[in-house]
Amino acid sequence: MNKLVNCCRLNSVQKIPINFHLIRFLTALKNADVFNVQATGIKSSLKKTTKHESFVFRSFFGEFDPDYLRFPKLVDNDQESVLLKQQYEFVRKNFLKLSGDPKILKQNGFYDLSTLTEVEKAHLFEALGSSLEFKTNESRQFESANNLIKLDQLSVTNSFLTCYQEKKKFLSATLPLLIRNSIISNTIQNSSNDKLKQRLMSDFKNVRIALAFDEPNDYFMSPTYPFWQSTARFDQETNTWLLKGKKSRILSDDYDYYLVFCKIKNEHDHGIGSFLIPAEDVIIEPDGTDNYGTKFQTIIFNELNVKKDNAEIAIDDQATLLLNMKASGHLMSSAVLLGIMRQVFNNIIDNCCQVKEEKIEFKNLFINHITRMSEMIYALESALYLTCSHYDTFKLNQMDLYLQAMVVKIMAAEYLEEMLKSIRFLYRPQQISSIVSQDMNDVINVLNAFLDTLTSIRMLLATYGLRNIGRWRYDNVVKLRLNRIYPIHYFKYQYDRFKRQFFLRYPEAYDGFKSLENLDPLLRNSANLLRKVLEIETEMGTYILKLYGKECVKNQIDMNRFCTMTVNAFQMVSIICRTNDSLLRGSPFTSQQLRMCENLCQKSHREVLSLEKLIEGIAEIAEERRTKIIHQSNIRFNGYFAKPTFDRVI
């Protein structure tokens, strides 16, 4: 079994000297104009290994992989840690000022982050999100003094316009950087067309490329790739691709190329292809705006012939690689949301320190909410950086990391919304503006809708889980029942069963739960709760399939509950993994992390138990309702008696 190795370095001699980077960076701090994003230099020394099936996929079947108990530490020394911290602080304090000028962002290196690992990118985008709510003491005092609007002045104020313009400027700069440095950059770097890849990456910061992934639809869920209308068919005689379709929700700008994702049209209609199309070869139409005036566009390409050498970026018959590329965008947007959460939490602490102790009311309630906020940040941070490290550690054409990225996106969106609700519950109106902006919910909605909506991701994740459970467990059972009519199915089933024996295929996975026994004794209780949650998750998936069969997709309430179980399972393993790493390293914050790990695992376990009762109770409630209707009808029509008697007592 492949194992996560700390840093996964080929040779320590190959590392770029960090002292040189650190000196350059500290010098750049004096002047924002000469600041440049720096990498630790470890990406070139990473060696990726092959691994199949992510933790989320295994959790659908109640399985556990001991590889997920190892939390990689990609920052290997104090110099690298200082570099990342100093860079984080500079971006947190200055990005909002720099975001209005694309030329400065390009000079500072934000347009080309190809030398950074996914962990470093997430760290940088977290700093971007933190800059949105970074407040100095002067600005906090000014906002607290001018936050209440008089009744005779209920109009758009200057403070609201300033806040709105800041959010608009932030989103107009951040969204293109998200798309460019996650999906587009990763797709080109994983291209099999070496000549085209070299030409694009040699001057990547100056090449204007748009992402064309979303299909036009009128439903809340974007269609999965097997249902795409945009197709690509390969002609071997002319060595060209025939592209046909339409893509929407593209950020409007003056682009050189469009990176278009299409369904491969062949005998099996399976797989995804990505192609680089010049802007002059497509028809461009407007596609509306969002709340902040961000304009979108739609492109149409009908019967477009492109040469393979000039346009083909990547072809994936299993669609795993390119779905992972899209999921990297989920991770970076989650990093931005994590940065907002962290900075808002810091604002709460700063505000609490400025208030006199005797003025703080409901101390216990306040402490409970603060504890919950810190636990949410700890859980999201653990899941985000664990998944990002898997992007740096494993090959992306075999491992379905997009499932884990979906879970991270769900956690980021829901936890930030829960934090804002707690803030509005705890603070008076004149205090809120010094902690978080008034229109932060609009920013959250824009980032949540990036690539996919939260509801769409939840339904898609549950669909993946139930479909895989039904495919691997019940298709063979159906074939076995038909063995008298179709004997070939019976022999094929027995052969596949012998071929895929669990001891031969997953020797470590079978003993995966035994690895939980090797954890620190302080984590044994949390590990036992994780095992119970995984067992309940696969049992409930089986129960939903038995209850609804192929109609389970229509029962979105139970699918949402099943998705919540999956999210809780991955959250638990991420927290246990990180806490175990802190125990092994002797971190000074181990006691606090251990307490948060225990609380989060217990809460997740209780939530999964309540969801289990709700799912299992549906059939019981339906049976009780049916019995009640029969009973009432019998009473109404004297149905309990063959012939009504004169004396009811007899």
XYZ file of C-alpha atoms in Angstrom:
650
model
C 0.000 0.000 0.000
C 1.258 3.395 -0.902
C 2.175 5.486 2.089
C 2.221 9.205 2.610
C 5.769 10.291 3.229
C 6.518 13.579 4.915
C 7.476 16.036 2.185
C 8.034 13.143 -0.303
C 11.393 14.656 -1.310
C 13.659 12.892 -3.758
C 16.841 14.349 -2.388
C 17.504 17.090 0.114
C 20.367 18.309 -2.061
C 17.890 19.301 -4.786
C 16.124 21.881 -2.594
C 16.338 25.511 -3.603
C 18.328 27.459 -0.999
C 15.688 29.016 1.232
C 17.982 31.719 2.617
C 18.080 33.383 -0.783
C 14.283 33.373 -1.064
C 13.866 34.632 2.484
C 16.249 37.559 1.985
C 14.494 38.548 -1.249
C 11.095 38.344 0.380
C 11.959 40.331 3.498
C 13.450 43.016 1.276
C 10.271 43.083 -0.819
C 8.155 43.708 2.258
C 9.378 47.305 2.332
C 7.834 48.066 -1.042
C 4.644 46.503 -2.376
C 5.588 47.316 -5.953
C 8.556 44.925 -5.921
C 6.866 42.174 -3.905
C 6.829 38.806 -5.639
C 5.109 35.593 -4.593
C 7.802 33.136 -3.503
C 7.707 29.335 -3.444
C 9.587 27.140 -1.004
C 11.005 25.245 -3.975
C 9.856 21.777 -2.953
C 7.495 21.131 -5.863
C 10.305 20.107 -8.205
C 11.535 17.566 -5.659
C 8.185 15.881 -5.000
C 7.767 12.319 -6.199
C 4.156 11.294 -6.759
C 2.968 7.744 -6.211
C 0.005 5.840 -7.628
C -3.034 5.265 -5.461
C -6.593 4.183 -6.224
C -9.793 5.339 -4.562
C -9.987 8.197 -2.080
C -11.131 8.023 1.520
C -14.604 9.254 0.587
C -15.015 6.463 -1.973
C -13.894 3.875 0.596
C -16.224 5.335 3.203
C -19.227 4.536 0.997
C -18.446 0.854 1.630
C -17.507 1.252 5.286
C -13.814 0.663 4.556
C -10.810 2.445 5.999
C -7.345 3.071 4.594
C -4.480 3.568 7.089
C -2.780 5.990 4.690
C -5.208 8.657 5.874
C -3.746 8.581 9.358
C -0.590 10.295 8.083
C -0.710 14.071 7.887
C 2.067 15.240 5.511
C 4.227 18.104 6.713
C 5.372 19.844 3.562
C 7.100 22.673 5.447
C 10.271 20.980 6.609
C 12.215 23.660 8.477
C 11.888 26.988 10.259
C 13.141 29.006 7.291
C 10.356 27.727 5.044
C 7.837 28.348 7.815
C 9.040 31.939 8.239
C 8.814 32.502 4.484
C 5.195 31.327 4.331
C 4.164 33.265 7.444
C 5.720 36.516 6.266
C 4.137 36.103 2.843
C 0.771 35.339 4.430
C 0.893 38.481 6.562
C 1.876 40.707 3.651
C -0.924 39.413 1.419
C -3.441 39.633 4.270
C -2.675 43.299 4.866
C -2.080 44.522 1.306
C -3.962 42.386 -1.239
C -7.151 44.444 -1.043
C -5.117 47.533 -1.950
C -3.360 45.776 -4.834
C -6.428 44.003 -6.247
C -7.609 47.037 -8.188
C -4.627 47.006 -10.572
C -4.117 43.805 -12.649
C -0.680 45.013 -13.771
C 0.608 45.125 -10.201
C -0.853 41.674 -9.509
C 0.921 40.347 -12.586
C 4.203 41.955 -11.523
C 3.835 40.466 -8.050
C 3.496 36.961 -9.469
C -0.179 36.276 -8.762
C -0.872 35.425 -12.416
C 1.515 32.463 -12.454
C 1.631 30.214 -9.374
C 2.754 27.117 -11.274
C 5.875 26.738 -9.100
C 3.790 26.439 -5.925
C 2.421 23.192 -4.549
C -1.306 22.877 -3.914
C -0.672 23.326 -0.193
C 1.211 26.568 -0.852
C -1.535 27.771 -3.193
C -4.172 27.069 -0.551
C -2.092 28.965 2.002
C -1.839 31.941 -0.362
C -5.551 31.976 -1.237
C -6.375 31.727 2.449
C -4.401 34.948 2.892
C -6.407 36.487 0.031
C -9.646 35.666 1.813
C -8.303 36.978 5.100
C -7.489 40.332 3.485
C -11.183 40.923 2.788
C -12.037 41.323 6.485
C -8.690 42.606 7.738
C -9.399 45.634 9.931
C -7.016 48.007 11.667
C -7.870 49.598 14.999
C -8.577 52.930 13.283
C -10.992 51.449 10.769
C -12.701 49.415 13.481
C -13.288 52.502 15.618
C -14.552 54.473 12.616
C -17.007 51.742 11.638
C -18.297 51.307 15.172
C -18.955 55.054 15.388
C -20.795 55.297 12.060
C -22.656 52.033 11.870
C -26.180 53.001 12.920
C -28.333 54.828 10.370
C -30.889 57.338 11.584
C -34.508 56.852 10.624
C -34.537 59.980 8.474
C -31.430 58.809 6.587
C -32.550 55.418 5.292
C -30.658 55.621 2.027
C -27.475 54.267 0.495
C -24.659 55.585 2.691
C -21.038 56.220 1.800
C -19.892 53.410 4.094
C -22.163 50.933 2.322
C -20.946 52.065 -1.104
C -17.334 51.778 0.023
C -17.956 48.275 1.370
C -19.767 47.274 -1.817
C -16.981 48.605 -4.024
C -14.337 46.791 -1.971
C -16.178 43.481 -2.307
C -16.679 44.026 -6.024
C -12.995 44.824 -6.521
C -11.985 41.805 -4.434
C -14.201 39.363 -6.342
C -13.262 40.748 -9.760
C -9.598 40.093 -8.905
C -9.934 36.853 -6.925
C -12.229 34.813 -9.191
C -9.937 35.045 -12.267
C -6.943 34.186 -10.071
C -8.825 31.175 -8.681
C -9.661 29.856 -12.136
C -6.273 30.621 -13.622
C -4.065 29.151 -10.893
C -6.135 26.066 -10.115
C -8.081 24.536 -12.991
C -6.341 26.092 -16.004
C -2.788 25.836 -14.674
C -3.190 22.278 -13.358
C -4.853 21.068 -16.561
C -2.057 22.435 -18.739
C 0.650 21.068 -16.432
C -0.920 17.593 -16.634
C -1.230 17.776 -20.423
C 0.080 14.956 -22.604
C 0.788 17.430 -25.420
C 4.333 18.405 -24.448
C 4.887 20.974 -27.193
C 1.687 22.868 -26.464
C 2.287 22.656 -22.720
C 5.796 24.040 -23.047
C 4.612 26.892 -25.263
C 1.859 27.920 -22.845
C 3.795 27.568 -19.590
C 6.840 29.442 -20.896
C 4.869 32.704 -20.766
C 1.822 31.664 -18.769
C 1.299 34.966 -16.935
C 0.838 36.851 -20.216
C -1.495 34.326 -21.897
C -5.175 35.176 -21.357
C -7.099 31.887 -21.085
C -10.755 31.474 -20.087
C -12.305 28.395 -18.509
C -15.275 26.916 -20.411
C -16.604 24.087 -18.243
C -20.246 24.759 -17.308
C -23.070 23.564 -19.530
C -26.192 25.722 -20.006
C -29.064 24.420 -17.870
C -32.242 25.670 -16.248
C -32.032 23.480 -13.143
C -30.351 23.976 -9.787
C -27.984 21.075 -10.534
C -25.440 21.335 -13.322
C -25.508 18.180 -15.463
C -22.769 15.613 -15.003
C -20.457 15.040 -17.937
C -22.296 11.977 -19.388
C -25.237 14.340 -20.051
C -23.231 17.151 -21.616
C -24.322 18.499 -24.970
C -20.785 19.668 -25.805
C -19.043 16.795 -27.567
C -15.725 16.070 -29.258
C -15.229 13.388 -31.918
C -11.783 12.346 -33.153
C -11.086 11.681 -36.827
C -8.058 9.429 -37.217
C -7.725 10.027 -40.946
C -7.249 13.789 -40.648
C -5.856 13.717 -37.073
C -8.373 16.383 -36.035
C -11.082 16.840 -33.431
C -14.621 17.859 -34.339
C -16.040 20.023 -31.522
C -19.699 20.886 -31.165
C -21.589 22.479 -28.287
C -22.105 25.448 -26.016
C -20.523 26.611 -22.750
C -21.860 29.211 -20.311
C -20.986 31.108 -17.095
C -17.606 32.276 -18.408
C -16.181 35.422 -16.827
C -16.306 38.180 -19.427
C -12.952 39.522 -20.575
C -10.788 39.923 -23.649
C -9.282 36.432 -23.960
C -6.750 34.876 -26.303
C -7.949 31.290 -25.823
C -10.753 29.268 -24.271
C -9.981 26.045 -22.402
C -13.044 23.997 -23.374
C -14.067 20.721 -21.700
C -16.166 18.339 -23.825
C -17.574 14.847 -23.577
C -15.704 12.391 -25.779
C -18.018 11.070 -28.470
C -16.930 7.535 -29.351
C -18.318 4.018 -29.259
C -18.841 4.107 -25.512
C -19.479 7.874 -25.072
C -17.225 7.886 -22.037
C -14.559 10.320 -20.891
C -13.717 14.025 -21.012
C -11.372 15.991 -23.228
C -9.937 19.483 -22.778
C -9.067 21.630 -25.790
C -7.482 25.034 -26.333
C -9.571 27.043 -28.807
C -8.613 30.504 -30.115
C -11.106 33.217 -29.247
C -11.744 34.101 -32.892
C -13.050 30.566 -33.600
C -16.074 30.760 -31.272
C -19.278 32.799 -31.141
C -19.488 34.932 -27.981
C -22.804 35.954 -26.392
C -23.598 37.737 -23.083
C -24.768 35.548 -20.187
C -25.991 37.931 -17.479
C -24.398 39.292 -14.309
C -24.292 38.522 -10.591
C -25.052 40.716 -7.557
C -21.734 42.532 -7.850
C -22.035 43.324 -11.519
C -19.638 40.597 -12.656
C -20.444 39.919 -16.291
C -20.536 36.439 -17.793
C -20.545 35.202 -21.350
C -21.496 32.137 -23.385
C -19.503 30.653 -26.245
C -20.883 28.557 -29.106
C -18.803 26.300 -31.339
C -20.561 24.379 -34.104
C -18.744 21.821 -36.248
C -15.366 23.259 -35.278
C -12.394 21.298 -36.615
C -9.144 21.682 -34.676
C -5.846 19.898 -35.148
C -4.797 17.535 -32.425
C -1.289 18.958 -32.032
C -2.528 22.542 -31.785
C -5.611 22.123 -29.576
C -5.607 18.903 -27.544
C -4.608 19.476 -23.918
C -5.690 16.278 -22.172
C -7.913 13.293 -22.969
C -9.140 11.192 -20.062
C -11.217 8.114 -20.849
C -12.127 7.646 -17.175
C -12.691 11.384 -16.548
C -10.856 11.106 -13.216
C -7.964 13.427 -14.073
C -10.046 16.295 -15.441
C -12.641 16.051 -12.674
C -9.744 16.360 -10.233
C -8.641 19.453 -12.123
C -12.061 21.018 -11.656
C -12.048 20.016 -7.988
C -8.816 21.949 -7.438
C -10.967 25.040 -7.981
C -13.220 23.876 -5.144
C -10.188 23.634 -2.870
C -8.918 27.115 -3.668
C -12.363 28.702 -3.204
C -12.625 26.829 0.111
C -9.247 28.300 1.079
C -10.631 31.800 0.450
C -13.632 31.021 2.669
C -11.296 29.639 5.334
C -9.320 32.886 5.243
C -12.511 34.880 5.764
C -13.468 32.650 8.698
C -10.060 32.978 10.326
C -9.962 36.775 10.001
C -13.532 37.188 11.281
C -12.614 35.024 14.258
C -9.557 37.205 14.912
C -11.788 40.284 14.729
C -14.046 38.746 17.379
C -11.083 38.135 19.679
C -9.761 41.680 19.141
C -13.194 43.124 19.846
C -13.499 41.013 22.979
C -10.134 42.249 24.260
C -11.176 45.879 23.813
C -14.414 45.469 25.781
C -14.195 45.746 29.543
C -14.850 42.524 31.394
C -17.825 43.822 33.355
C -19.612 44.759 30.122
C -19.509 41.242 28.682
C -22.828 39.529 29.333
C -23.746 35.890 28.957
C -20.140 34.741 29.311
C -20.909 31.041 29.134
C -22.972 31.449 25.990
C -20.233 33.552 24.415
C -17.565 30.981 25.302
C -19.649 28.171 23.807
C -20.026 30.008 20.512
C -16.332 30.929 20.386
C -15.417 27.306 21.052
C -17.698 26.147 18.253
C -16.152 28.661 15.838
C -12.616 27.529 16.655
C -13.657 23.895 16.167
C -15.128 24.657 12.746
C -11.941 26.433 11.657
C -9.821 23.535 12.933
C -11.952 20.954 11.112
C -12.032 22.856 7.819
C -8.309 23.580 7.938
C -7.526 19.902 8.575
C -9.715 18.646 5.714
C -8.492 21.319 3.275
C -4.763 20.842 3.745
C -5.025 17.052 3.942
C -6.750 16.995 0.539
C -4.307 19.532 -0.934
C -1.397 17.389 0.223
C -2.921 14.433 -1.635
C -2.823 16.510 -4.822
C 0.912 16.961 -4.234
C 1.561 13.360 -3.192
C -0.473 11.108 -5.493
C -0.925 10.842 -9.241
C -4.205 12.422 -10.252
C -5.272 10.071 -13.050
C -6.253 7.198 -10.738
C -7.429 8.691 -7.442
C -10.871 10.317 -7.259
C -9.872 13.293 -5.129
C -12.787 15.299 -6.501
C -15.004 13.528 -3.961
C -12.872 14.814 -1.092
C -12.813 18.299 -2.626
C -16.626 18.292 -2.692
C -16.683 17.550 1.033
C -14.238 20.389 1.714
C -16.375 22.826 -0.300
C -19.498 21.787 1.641
C -17.726 22.263 4.968
C -16.352 25.692 3.996
C -19.670 27.091 2.810
C -21.811 25.758 5.652
C -19.372 26.562 8.448
C -18.929 30.173 7.357
C -22.703 30.665 7.183
C -23.059 29.147 10.652
C -20.364 31.482 11.964
C -22.165 34.549 10.614
C -25.413 33.408 12.242
C -23.635 33.077 15.583
C -22.159 36.575 15.244
C -25.577 38.097 14.572
C -26.927 36.196 17.554
C -24.198 37.379 19.937
C -23.571 41.003 18.999
C -25.596 44.170 18.845
C -25.954 45.976 15.489
C -23.445 48.667 16.452
C -20.803 45.998 17.138
C -21.238 43.756 14.116
C -19.715 46.146 11.573
C -16.416 46.152 13.482
C -16.249 42.354 13.110
C -17.691 41.470 9.715
C -19.011 43.392 6.709
C -22.730 43.896 6.258
C -22.856 42.263 2.826
C -20.641 39.270 3.607
C -23.488 36.861 2.815
C -23.464 38.088 -0.781
C -19.747 37.336 -1.044
C -20.337 33.868 0.394
C -23.100 33.221 -2.138
C -20.831 34.227 -5.031
C -18.003 31.974 -3.827
C -20.421 29.129 -3.065
C -21.815 29.290 -6.599
C -18.301 29.163 -8.072
C -18.217 26.069 -10.379
C -21.191 24.456 -8.556
C -23.808 25.436 -6.014
C -23.803 23.921 -2.541
C -27.051 22.033 -3.142
C -25.742 20.677 -6.424
C -22.546 19.419 -4.782
C -24.510 17.712 -1.994
C -26.809 15.894 -4.405
C -23.910 14.974 -6.689
C -21.852 13.546 -3.826
C -24.783 11.470 -2.556
C -25.487 10.256 -6.094
C -21.888 9.119 -6.501
C -22.063 7.204 -3.239
C -25.388 5.455 -3.806
C -24.551 4.661 -7.416
C -21.249 3.030 -6.473
C -22.803 1.069 -3.622
C -25.531 -0.189 -5.931
C -23.104 -1.003 -8.725
C -20.534 -2.941 -6.720
C -22.845 -4.682 -4.277
C -26.161 -5.308 -5.975
C -25.470 -5.709 -9.669
C -23.720 -8.994 -8.980
C -26.565 -10.098 -6.704
C -29.071 -9.501 -9.498
C -26.917 -11.484 -11.904
C -26.691 -14.317 -9.395
C -30.494 -14.484 -9.140
C -30.680 -14.907 -12.916
C -28.260 -17.838 -12.986
C -30.980 -20.348 -13.919
C -32.061 -18.282 -16.910
C -28.612 -16.995 -17.871
C -25.971 -19.437 -16.564
C -23.157 -17.322 -17.988
C -23.948 -14.610 -15.416
C -23.508 -17.118 -12.611
C -20.094 -18.284 -13.798
C -19.008 -14.720 -14.514
C -20.055 -13.677 -11.028
C -18.152 -16.538 -9.393
C -15.054 -15.788 -11.464
C -15.126 -12.083 -10.603
C -15.681 -12.920 -6.959
C -12.673 -15.210 -6.945
C -10.601 -12.661 -8.862
C -11.466 -9.768 -6.558
C -10.977 -11.529 -3.267
C -10.636 -8.969 -0.565
C -7.447 -10.406 0.897
C -5.716 -10.252 -2.482
C -6.988 -6.900 -3.667
C -6.860 -4.901 -0.450
C -4.564 -6.622 2.052
C -3.980 -3.418 4.014
C -7.512 -2.104 3.569
C -8.947 -5.235 5.137
C -6.839 -4.586 8.216
C -7.349 -0.835 7.975
C -9.358 -0.653 11.168
C -6.561 -2.459 12.990
C -4.338 0.530 12.271
C -6.643 2.595 14.482
C -5.447 0.483 17.395
C -1.911 1.786 16.845
C -2.962 5.362 17.506
C -2.132 7.174 20.691
C -4.348 5.927 23.557
C -5.754 9.451 23.857
C -7.300 9.047 20.377
C -8.783 5.569 20.871
C -12.252 6.854 21.711
C -12.332 9.126 18.643
C -11.103 6.246 16.462
C -13.880 3.980 17.741
C -16.446 6.659 16.943
C -15.011 6.946 13.418
C -15.411 3.208 12.918
C -19.040 3.346 14.041
C -19.756 6.290 11.724
C -18.308 4.413 8.727
C -20.427 1.364 9.550
C -23.575 3.470 9.836
C -22.801 5.292 6.579
C -22.597 2.137 4.480
C -25.621 0.612 6.247
C -27.720 3.683 5.507
C -26.602 3.679 1.873
C -27.732 0.072 1.608
C -30.994 0.887 3.393
C -31.804 3.782 1.047
C -31.200 1.592 -1.998
C -33.416 -1.157 -0.602
C -36.122 1.341 0.308
C -36.241 3.291 -2.959
C -34.316 1.270 -5.536
C -33.661 3.226 -8.712
C -35.983 5.992 -7.489
C -33.568 7.012 -4.716
C -32.472 10.101 -6.681
C -35.988 11.525 -6.322
C -35.831 11.251 -2.532
C -33.483 14.155 -2.023
C -34.142 14.454 1.716
C -32.536 11.088 2.421
C -29.786 11.780 -0.109
C -28.979 14.976 1.764
C -28.802 13.017 5.021
C -26.518 10.433 3.444
C -24.259 13.233 2.184
C -24.070 14.684 5.704
C -22.853 11.306 6.978
C -20.112 11.296 4.348
C -19.050 14.821 5.303
C -18.888 13.880 8.986
C -16.796 10.785 8.259
C -14.177 12.707 6.269
C -14.145 15.499 8.833
C -13.454 12.986 11.598
C -10.577 11.254 9.823
C -8.981 14.616 8.928
C -9.127 15.786 12.535
C -7.834 12.493 13.934
C -5.012 12.498 11.390
C -3.913 16.031 12.253
C -4.218 15.541 16.006
C -2.227 12.324 15.800
C 0.492 14.185 13.909
C 0.583 16.849 16.638
C 0.934 14.168 19.305
C 3.828 12.541 17.454
C 5.635 15.866 16.956
C 5.025 17.052 20.496
C 3.263 20.241 19.458
C 2.774 22.804 22.258
C -0.925 23.037 21.290
C -1.557 19.301 21.537
C -3.869 19.486 24.550
C -6.159 22.049 22.869
C -6.183 20.095 19.601
C -6.937 16.868 21.438
C -9.890 18.472 23.210
C -11.262 19.843 19.925
C -10.784 16.446 18.274
C -12.799 14.717 20.987
C -15.595 17.289 20.872
C -15.868 17.265 17.082
C -15.860 13.469 16.842
C -18.547 13.185 19.504
C -20.712 15.805 17.785
C -20.296 14.107 14.408
C -21.173 10.738 15.919
C -24.309 12.119 17.571
C -25.385 13.798 14.339
C -24.906 10.579 12.362
C -26.930 8.636 14.937
C -29.790 11.127 14.669
C -29.682 10.917 10.860
C -29.754 7.131 11.072
C -32.939 7.271 13.134
C -34.526 9.679 10.664
C -33.695 7.501 7.643
C -34.826 4.279 9.307
C -37.922 5.966 10.691
C -39.341 6.854 7.294
C -40.656 3.336 6.655
C -42.016 3.116 10.202
C -43.773 6.471 9.896
C -45.287 5.436 6.568
C -46.529 2.163 8.077
C -48.004 3.954 11.083
C -49.763 6.440 8.799
C -51.210 3.589 6.734
C -52.422 1.737 9.847
C -53.987 4.927 11.206
C -55.910 5.531 7.965
C -57.230 1.959 7.977
C -58.223 2.246 11.618
C -60.084 5.537 11.067
C -61.913 4.192 8.032
C -62.944 1.077 9.933
C -64.302 3.160 12.789
C -66.158 5.436 10.378
C -67.760 2.610 8.386
C -68.065 0.023 11.179
C -65.561 -2.129 9.410
C -64.468 -4.022 12.517
C -67.761 -5.931 12.676
C -69.280 -8.238 10.119
C -72.745 -7.088 11.224
C -73.299 -4.279 13.719
C -74.899 -5.548 16.929
C -77.629 -3.826 18.856
C -75.669 -3.902 22.074
C -72.094 -2.684 21.545
C -71.022 -4.054 24.918
C -71.620 -7.643 23.844
